[in-house]
Amino acid sequence: MTEPSIVSQDMTLKRLFQDFYRVPDYQREYVWGESDARGEGGDQVNQFLADIHAEFEAATQHFAPEYFIGTIVVCAGDDQVFELIDGQQRTTTSYLTLCAIRDALQEIGGALPDDLASQIAASSTDWQGVTTHRFRLDVQYDDAGGVLAEYANGNAAQTVRDGSRSIRNLGGAYDTIREFLAATFEGDRASILRFYGYLTNKVKVIRIETPTIAKALKIFETINDRGVGLDAMDLLKNLLFMNAKDQEFAELKSVWKALTDEIYAVGEKPLRFLRYYLLSTFDLDSKIREDGIYDWFQKNAGLTGHTTAPVAFAKRLREAAKAYAHLSKGQNPAGTAEPGIENTRLLGGQSIKQHFVLLLAARHLPAALFARLATEIEKTMFVWLITGTPAKDYERSIVDAARKLRAVGPDNFDAFVDETFAKERADLAHRFDRAMKGLRTYSVRQFRLRYLIAKITQHIDLQAYGSSESRDRLADYTAGGNDIEHILAGSADADAVEEFGDRGQDQEVIQSLGNLLLIEKSINRSISNRPYSEKIKSYGQSKFLLTRCQADTDAQMVGVADKITKAVQALDHWPSWSAAGVEVRQSFLTKLACQVWDVPTIPEPKAN
């Protein structure tokens, strides 16, 4: 018996929408209406329309150029409806455009083109004589909530725009199309009709019809191979469905949705998660790029098991996604706040996530060891960043450490820390010393400078007073209620500059780390740009011990050998302020930084 063939047809949108289509519930949702971390957004809808309109504008009275918008892959169902396996984004956008044109014309008034209504919905009669009224396009994934049918029914004004990703995206795309029509044609009925005529008669697709879903998925993979059109995350999903049994589709769909929901809920990039998961789990080179991930999967099915047990692999990926989402919120894999992770986020901002590779690799560790690891990562990441270590270099170190960490447990954890993090910080000790002593406000990003000063300030408080709910949270120190105070202000008044002496207007001095401290905003406002001799009276009102001891330590001692007194005795103080004092205090803060971030102290050069 001859195997059913694959049929490829070149067709206009008019011909395309003479048939019925459904987007299966295992397909990814509509994304062209949004703007998110993936770089997908409403711009794609605008670009789609703008490209078609540019060709429309080139038409003359006797000739109109055709415009090709891509290939779609379908598989015929038993109910005379095609399963749309590839091409959902452009097909859905084309369908929404027909709905928007109909609505725009109805608002202007007058009869609609005879073809338009049947391109949106029509009836079909099966071989048994049963007639069914259907929309030309139906999306079946749960997130759509039936909203596409509302647009098809002409209920756009009453259709909700808030809700799931799909609801927001479909609404965003429809609104973008209506805005395009209004801005381009300014309510001119004849112009809209001409555009509609061009859209349906001259805009074309190639429709590839396959006899089975499996063949459709294979063609989908071939068309989109190497990331053309779709990224590795979409292609991986397709690969899993290609290898899943029919009875596994529903479970695989559910697992995949839960996986991606975890990532999108915290505003993360799915591809970054996938890359970090692979680096944390398998022996990959840190140089692997996101566009190389799919090729890696194709070559390493034996390692991942994604072809022989796609649902099991997806479940492992889902568990990693849950952990990754917790990491993104400053939590450990169990969902509990983890100071080391929270602090690293304050240090690195939203762009630095490479350490997630290590944290994902550490999911097997007991909670106490995981917490220690998070703290070691925080300390080492600060040293890398403050010494200007290139990202590619510290990412390579992270990946190497993750490879070792997979075999680490309670018995060899200390040795692992010594051989990786402690050694890395020791190797960078001289660079760290130079960087700290040369640090100026303009040489480091402001959120990182705030982290640095807050961390040193917190360290002194913890030494003196011990742990408490507020002192344990670095975020309470970096919070907006506290300021980074320039001891000699950048706009100091004449009295302050005169009291300071030489270099009182030298920005190299004023912007030095040694001239900075953390103080409550309310206190800072009251002292403003005044001389040091007046400011130090207000410093004593601060709740931060390091700030209170800036000019006087004796007043902060409460006993002989208590923790507070010992902490105070270890602090330097400056009854007066000058350029020399700034330099000495910068060296003092560098020594404190070595304590805080566990970096070996570099001895001061001996005087001749």
Short mmCIF file of N, CA, C and O in Angstrom, two decimals, residues 157 231 321 464 543 597:
data_model
loop_
_atom_site.label_atom_id
_atom_site.label_comp_id
_atom_site.label_asym_id
_atom_site.label_seq_id
_atom_site.Cartn_x
_atom_site.Cartn_y
_atom_site.Cartn_z
N ALA A 157 -14.76 44.96 21.75
CA ALA A 157 -14.89 45.99 22.79
C ALA A 157 -15.19 45.39 24.15
O ALA A 157 -14.79 45.94 25.19
N ASP A 231 13.22 29.38 18.66
CA ASP A 231 14.43 29.19 19.44
C ASP A 231 14.52 27.76 19.94
O ASP A 231 13.63 26.93 19.73
N ALA A 321 13.17 24.00 36.82
CA ALA A 321 12.55 25.32 36.60
C ALA A 321 11.96 25.87 37.89
O ALA A 321 12.03 27.07 38.15
N ALA A 464 29.21 43.69 66.64
CA ALA A 464 28.97 44.34 67.92
C ALA A 464 27.70 43.84 68.62
O ALA A 464 27.71 43.60 69.84
N LYS A 543 21.95 54.99 63.70
CA LYS A 543 21.83 53.66 64.30
C LYS A 543 22.97 52.75 63.85
O LYS A 543 23.13 51.65 64.40
N TRP A 597 34.60 39.95 52.94
CA TRP A 597 34.53 39.06 51.79
C TRP A 597 35.59 37.97 51.81
O TRP A 597 35.80 37.29 50.80
#
